Amino acid sequence: MSVILITGATDGIGREVAKKLASEGYDLVIHGRSELKLNKLADEIKERTGKDVFLLKGDLSAFSDLDKMIKTVKETFKNIDWLLNNAATFEPQRKIVDRGFEKTFMVNYIAPFYLTISLLKEGVDIRYILNVSSMAHASSIDFQDLQLEKGYDGYKAYSLSKLYITLFTYYLAERLKGKAYVNCLHPGVINTKLLINNWGAIGSSVEEGAKNVINTIKYIEENNVTGMYFDNGKPSRSKPITYDRELQRRLWEETLRLVEIEESELNF
Ligand SMILES: NC(=O)c1ccc[n+]([C@@H]2O[C@H](COP(=O)([O-])OP(=O)(O)OC[C@H]3O[C@@H](n4cnc5c(N)ncnc54)[C@H](OP(=O)(O)O)[C@@H]3O)[C@@H](O)[C@H]2O)c1
């Protein structure tokens, strides 16, 4: 059976995907920052399916937590079938977290970048990487102001973080061609706390969001595609800027510098 690591599995879309995939027989590694919420989900899954799940606790705005998560995964699993980088935040006010990073930038982009690259660097074999982007991804990038130091707006920070993770997806997909399948998706407009608190309850149910993610997973497993963007469970196209190879490469290099990983340390 396939092992799937889901970040941000304690609420919203991630939580529903975890429950559904557990029922389908996947072995789950569920990540969250709250022990209480992790235990609650684990109990619910056990009750429904009889299955035990592996709990991975960590705050994605702290490198110390990310490093602990990476160590635990490395020591427990030689390979994982799926890494679903799903966790994200929306920050109405600019907040600074670990190493001076702006919080949205850190949680939504730096954390999945660092987690993915570090696991690969540490020799954990990952067959499928699926990054949760959004149809709200931005259509321009300013390398002089990646973290909105010049003027912060929560919506702009969120949409930029989704542009960065989309550019990262396509760069990594090329880089891992023949070794792993790397894709991203927009899950639909879904009534989760992230949507309701910042845009209002204008979306569909979490069941619908989970269905879109799971349909994407099935499509990728059946067709072994890479470097693709999925919208509401179907192959689609992200904004033209995301396909710019030069921007993808520039952002990759800049991000490696920010997370203090040398290109020469990477064996892939
Ligand atoms: N909902 C939509 O309409 C929509 C549309 C496009 C894209 N998306 C994307 O879909 C994904 C899932 O979002 P959602 O709508 O399901 O939101 P959600 O219900 O707020 O769930 C977000 C998950 O991320 C976790 N998380 C947030 N900050 C964290 C941190 N610092 N450290 C560790 N975990 C953290 C949350 O943990 P807690 O349980 O502790 O809060 C939760 O498990 C996100 O990538 C989002 O950007 C959503």
Coordinates of C-alpha atoms and ligand atoms in Angstrom, one line a residue:
M1 CA 0.0 0.0 0.0
S2 CA 1.1 3.6 -0.7
V3 CA 2.5 5.8 2.0
I4 CA 1.3 9.4 1.8
L5 CA 2.6 12.3 3.9
I6 CA 0.1 15.1 4.1
T7 CA 1.1 18.5 5.6
G8 CA -1.6 20.5 7.2
A9 CA -3.8 17.4 7.7
T10 CA -5.5 18.7 10.8
D11 CA -8.1 20.9 9.2
G12 CA -9.9 21.8 6.0
I13 CA -9.1 20.0 2.7
G14 CA -6.0 18.1 4.1
R15 CA -8.1 16.6 6.9
E16 CA -10.8 15.4 4.5
V17 CA -8.2 14.0 2.1
A18 CA -6.5 12.1 4.9
K19 CA -9.8 10.5 6.0
K20 CA -10.8 9.5 2.5
L21 CA -7.4 8.1 1.6
A22 CA -7.2 6.1 4.9
S23 CA -10.5 4.5 3.9
E24 CA -9.0 3.6 0.5
G25 CA -6.1 1.8 2.2
Y26 CA -3.3 4.3 1.9
D27 CA -0.9 4.4 4.8
L28 CA -0.9 7.9 6.3
V29 CA 1.7 10.2 7.7
I30 CA -0.4 13.1 9.0
H31 CA 1.3 16.4 9.8
G32 CA 0.0 19.2 11.9
R33 CA 1.2 21.8 14.5
S34 CA -1.4 20.8 17.2
E35 CA -1.0 17.6 19.0
L36 CA -4.6 17.7 20.1
K37 CA -5.9 18.0 16.5
L38 CA -3.5 15.3 15.3
N39 CA -4.6 12.9 18.0
K40 CA -8.3 13.6 17.3
L41 CA -7.8 12.9 13.6
A42 CA -5.8 9.7 14.4
D43 CA -8.6 8.5 16.7
E44 CA -11.3 9.2 14.1
I45 CA -9.3 7.3 11.4
K46 CA -8.7 4.4 13.7
E47 CA -12.4 4.2 14.6
R48 CA -13.5 4.3 10.9
T49 CA -10.9 2.1 9.3
G50 CA -9.1 0.3 12.1
K51 CA -5.8 1.7 10.7
D52 CA -3.1 3.4 12.7
V53 CA -1.6 6.5 11.3
F54 CA 1.9 8.0 11.8
L55 CA 1.8 11.5 13.5
L56 CA 4.3 14.2 12.5
K57 CA 4.1 17.3 14.6
G58 CA 5.7 20.6 13.6
D59 CA 5.2 24.3 13.2
L60 CA 6.1 25.1 9.6
S61 CA 7.2 28.6 10.6
A62 CA 10.2 27.2 12.5
F63 CA 13.3 25.6 11.0
S64 CA 14.0 23.6 14.2
D65 CA 10.6 21.9 13.8
L66 CA 11.2 21.3 10.1
D67 CA 14.6 19.7 10.9
K68 CA 13.0 17.4 13.5
M69 CA 10.3 16.4 11.0
I70 CA 12.9 15.7 8.3
K71 CA 14.9 13.6 10.8
T72 CA 11.9 11.6 11.9
V73 CA 10.7 10.9 8.3
K74 CA 14.3 9.9 7.3
E75 CA 14.7 7.5 10.2
T76 CA 11.2 6.0 9.8
F77 CA 10.7 5.7 6.1
K78 CA 13.3 4.8 3.4
N79 CA 10.8 5.9 0.8
I80 CA 7.4 7.5 0.6
D81 CA 5.0 7.3 -2.3
W82 CA 3.4 10.7 -1.9
L83 CA 4.3 14.0 -0.4
L84 CA 1.3 16.3 -0.4
N85 CA 2.5 19.8 0.5
N86 CA -0.9 21.1 1.5
A87 CA -0.5 23.3 4.6
A88 CA -0.8 27.0 4.2
T89 CA -1.6 30.2 6.1
F90 CA -3.2 33.6 5.4
E91 CA -1.7 36.5 7.4
P92 CA -3.7 39.8 7.3
Q93 CA -0.7 41.6 9.0
R94 CA 2.9 41.2 8.2
K95 CA 4.5 38.9 10.8
I96 CA 8.2 38.0 11.1
V97 CA 9.1 34.4 12.0
D98 CA 12.2 32.3 12.2
R99 CA 15.4 33.8 10.5
G100 CA 13.5 37.0 9.8
F101 CA 11.2 35.5 7.1
E102 CA 7.7 36.9 6.6
K103 CA 5.2 34.3 7.8
T104 CA 3.2 33.6 4.7
F105 CA 6.4 33.3 2.6
M106 CA 7.8 30.9 5.3
V107 CA 4.8 28.6 5.8
N108 CA 3.4 28.5 2.2
Y109 CA 6.7 28.5 0.3
I110 CA 9.9 28.1 2.2
A111 CA 8.6 25.3 4.4
P112 CA 7.4 23.0 1.5
F113 CA 10.6 23.9 -0.5
Y114 CA 12.9 23.1 2.5
L115 CA 11.0 19.9 3.5
T116 CA 10.9 18.5 0.0
I117 CA 14.5 19.4 -0.9
S118 CA 15.9 18.2 2.5
L119 CA 14.1 14.9 2.3
L120 CA 15.5 14.3 -1.2
K121 CA 18.9 15.4 -0.1
E122 CA 18.8 13.0 2.9
G123 CA 18.1 10.1 0.5
V124 CA 14.4 9.6 1.1
D125 CA 12.9 8.4 -2.1
I126 CA 9.7 10.2 -3.0
R127 CA 7.8 9.0 -6.1
Y128 CA 5.1 11.7 -6.3
I129 CA 5.3 15.3 -5.0
L130 CA 2.1 17.3 -5.2
N131 CA 2.1 20.9 -4.1
V132 CA -1.1 22.7 -3.3
S133 CA -1.1 26.0 -5.2
S134 CA -4.2 28.2 -5.9
M135 CA -5.9 29.8 -8.8
A136 CA -5.1 33.0 -6.9
H137 CA -1.4 32.7 -7.8
A138 CA 0.2 36.0 -8.7
S139 CA 1.1 37.0 -12.3
S140 CA 4.3 38.9 -11.6
I141 CA 7.3 38.6 -9.4
D142 CA 9.7 41.2 -8.0
F143 CA 13.0 39.6 -7.0
Q144 CA 14.0 42.8 -5.1
D145 CA 10.9 42.4 -2.8
L146 CA 10.0 38.7 -2.6
Q147 CA 8.7 39.1 1.0
L148 CA 6.8 42.4 0.6
E149 CA 9.1 44.6 2.8
K150 CA 8.1 47.7 0.8
G151 CA 4.4 47.4 1.4
Y152 CA 2.5 44.4 2.8
D153 CA -0.9 43.2 1.9
G154 CA -2.2 39.8 3.0
Y155 CA -3.8 38.9 -0.3
K156 CA -0.7 39.9 -2.2
A157 CA 1.5 37.8 0.1
Y158 CA -0.8 34.8 -0.2
S159 CA -1.0 35.0 -4.0
L160 CA 2.8 35.5 -4.3
S161 CA 3.4 32.5 -2.1
K162 CA 1.3 30.4 -4.5
L163 CA 3.2 31.8 -7.5
Y164 CA 6.5 30.8 -5.9
I165 CA 5.3 27.2 -5.1
T166 CA 4.1 26.8 -8.7
L167 CA 7.4 28.0 -10.2
F168 CA 9.2 25.6 -7.8
T169 CA 7.0 22.7 -8.9
Y170 CA 7.8 23.1 -12.5
Y171 CA 11.6 23.6 -11.9
L172 CA 11.7 20.5 -9.7
A173 CA 9.6 18.5 -12.1
E174 CA 12.3 19.1 -14.9
R175 CA 15.1 18.4 -12.4
L176 CA 13.6 15.1 -11.3
K177 CA 12.4 13.9 -14.7
G178 CA 12.7 10.1 -14.9
K179 CA 13.0 9.9 -11.1
A180 CA 9.9 11.4 -9.6
Y181 CA 6.6 13.1 -10.6
V182 CA 6.1 16.6 -9.4
N183 CA 2.8 18.5 -10.0
C184 CA 0.7 21.2 -8.4
L185 CA -3.0 21.9 -8.1
H186 CA -5.8 24.4 -7.3
P187 CA -8.3 22.4 -5.1
G188 CA -11.3 24.5 -5.9
V189 CA -12.8 27.4 -3.9
I190 CA -13.6 25.5 -0.7
N191 CA -15.2 26.6 2.6
T192 CA -12.4 26.1 5.0
K193 CA -11.3 28.4 7.8
L194 CA -8.7 29.8 5.4
L195 CA -11.3 30.8 2.9
I196 CA -14.1 31.8 5.3
N197 CA -11.9 34.0 7.5
N198 CA -10.5 36.0 4.6
W199 CA -12.9 35.8 1.7
G200 CA -16.1 34.6 3.2
A201 CA -18.1 31.3 2.8
I202 CA -18.2 31.6 -0.9
G203 CA -17.0 28.1 -1.8
S204 CA -18.0 24.5 -2.0
S205 CA -17.8 21.8 0.7
V206 CA -14.5 20.3 2.0
E207 CA -15.8 17.0 0.6
E208 CA -15.7 18.6 -2.9
G209 CA -12.2 20.0 -2.3
A210 CA -11.0 16.5 -1.1
K211 CA -12.6 14.9 -4.2
N212 CA -10.6 17.3 -6.4
V213 CA -7.3 16.5 -4.7
I214 CA -8.0 12.8 -4.8
N215 CA -9.0 12.8 -8.5
T216 CA -5.7 14.6 -9.2
I217 CA -3.8 11.9 -7.2
K218 CA -5.6 9.2 -9.2
Y219 CA -4.9 10.9 -12.5
I220 CA -1.2 11.3 -11.7
E221 CA -0.9 7.6 -10.6
E222 CA -2.6 6.4 -13.7
N223 CA -0.8 8.6 -16.2
N224 CA 2.6 9.2 -14.5
V225 CA 2.6 12.8 -15.6
T226 CA 5.0 15.5 -14.3
G227 CA 5.2 19.3 -14.4
M228 CA 1.4 19.7 -14.6
Y229 CA -1.2 22.0 -13.0
F230 CA -4.6 20.7 -12.1
D231 CA -7.7 22.7 -11.4
N232 CA -10.7 21.1 -9.7
G233 CA -9.3 17.7 -10.3
K234 CA -8.6 18.1 -14.0
P235 CA -5.4 19.0 -16.0
S236 CA -5.3 22.7 -16.7
R237 CA -2.8 25.6 -17.2
S238 CA -1.4 28.0 -14.6
K239 CA -0.7 31.6 -15.5
P240 CA 1.8 32.1 -18.4
I241 CA 4.6 33.6 -16.1
T242 CA 4.8 30.2 -14.3
Y243 CA 6.2 28.5 -17.4
D244 CA 9.2 30.9 -17.7
R245 CA 12.2 28.7 -17.2
E246 CA 14.5 31.6 -16.5
L247 CA 12.2 32.8 -13.6
Q248 CA 11.9 29.3 -12.3
R249 CA 15.7 28.9 -12.2
R250 CA 16.3 32.4 -10.6
L251 CA 13.8 31.7 -7.9
W252 CA 15.3 28.2 -7.3
E253 CA 18.8 29.7 -6.9
E254 CA 17.5 32.6 -4.7
T255 CA 15.6 30.1 -2.5
L256 CA 18.5 27.8 -2.0
R257 CA 20.5 30.8 -0.9
L258 CA 17.8 31.8 1.6
V259 CA 17.6 28.4 3.1
E260 CA 21.4 28.1 3.1
I261 CA 21.6 24.9 1.0
E262 CA 24.4 24.8 -1.6
E263 CA 23.7 23.4 -5.0
S264 CA 26.7 21.2 -4.6
E265 CA 25.0 19.4 -1.6
L266 CA 22.2 18.2 -3.9
N267 CA 22.7 14.8 -5.4
F268 CA 19.7 15.0 -7.7
Ligands
LIG1 N1 -9.9 26.8 0.7 C1 -9.8 27.2 -0.5 O1 -10.7 27.8 -1.2 C2 -8.4 27.1 -1.2 C3 -8.3 27.6 -2.5 C4 -7.1 27.5 -3.1 C5 -6.0 26.9 -2.5 N2 -6.2 26.4 -1.2 C6 -5.0 25.8 -0.5 O2 -5.4 24.5 0.0 C7 -4.6 24.2 1.1 C8 -5.4 23.7 2.3 O3 -6.0 24.9 2.8 P1 -7.4 24.9 3.5 O4 -8.3 25.7 2.8 O5 -7.8 23.5 3.8 O6 -7.0 25.6 4.9 P2 -7.2 25.3 6.4 O7 -8.5 24.6 6.7 O8 -6.9 26.5 7.1 O9 -6.0 24.2 6.7 C9 -4.7 24.6 6.6 C10 -3.8 23.5 7.3 O10 -2.5 24.0 7.4 C11 -2.0 24.0 8.7 N3 -1.1 25.1 9.0 C12 -1.3 26.4 8.9 N4 -0.2 27.1 9.4 C13 0.7 26.1 9.9 C14 1.9 26.2 10.5 N5 2.5 27.4 10.8 N6 2.5 25.1 10.8 C15 2.0 23.9 10.6 N7 0.8 23.7 10.0 C16 0.1 24.9 9.6 C17 -3.3 24.1 9.5 O11 -3.1 23.7 10.9 P3 -4.2 23.9 12.0 O12 -5.2 22.8 11.9 O13 -3.4 23.8 13.3 O14 -4.8 25.3 11.8 C18 -4.2 23.2 8.7 O15 -4.0 21.9 9.0 C19 -3.7 25.4 1.3 O16 -2.5 25.2 0.6 C20 -4.5 26.5 0.7 O17 -3.6 27.6 0.3 C21 -7.4 26.5 -0.5

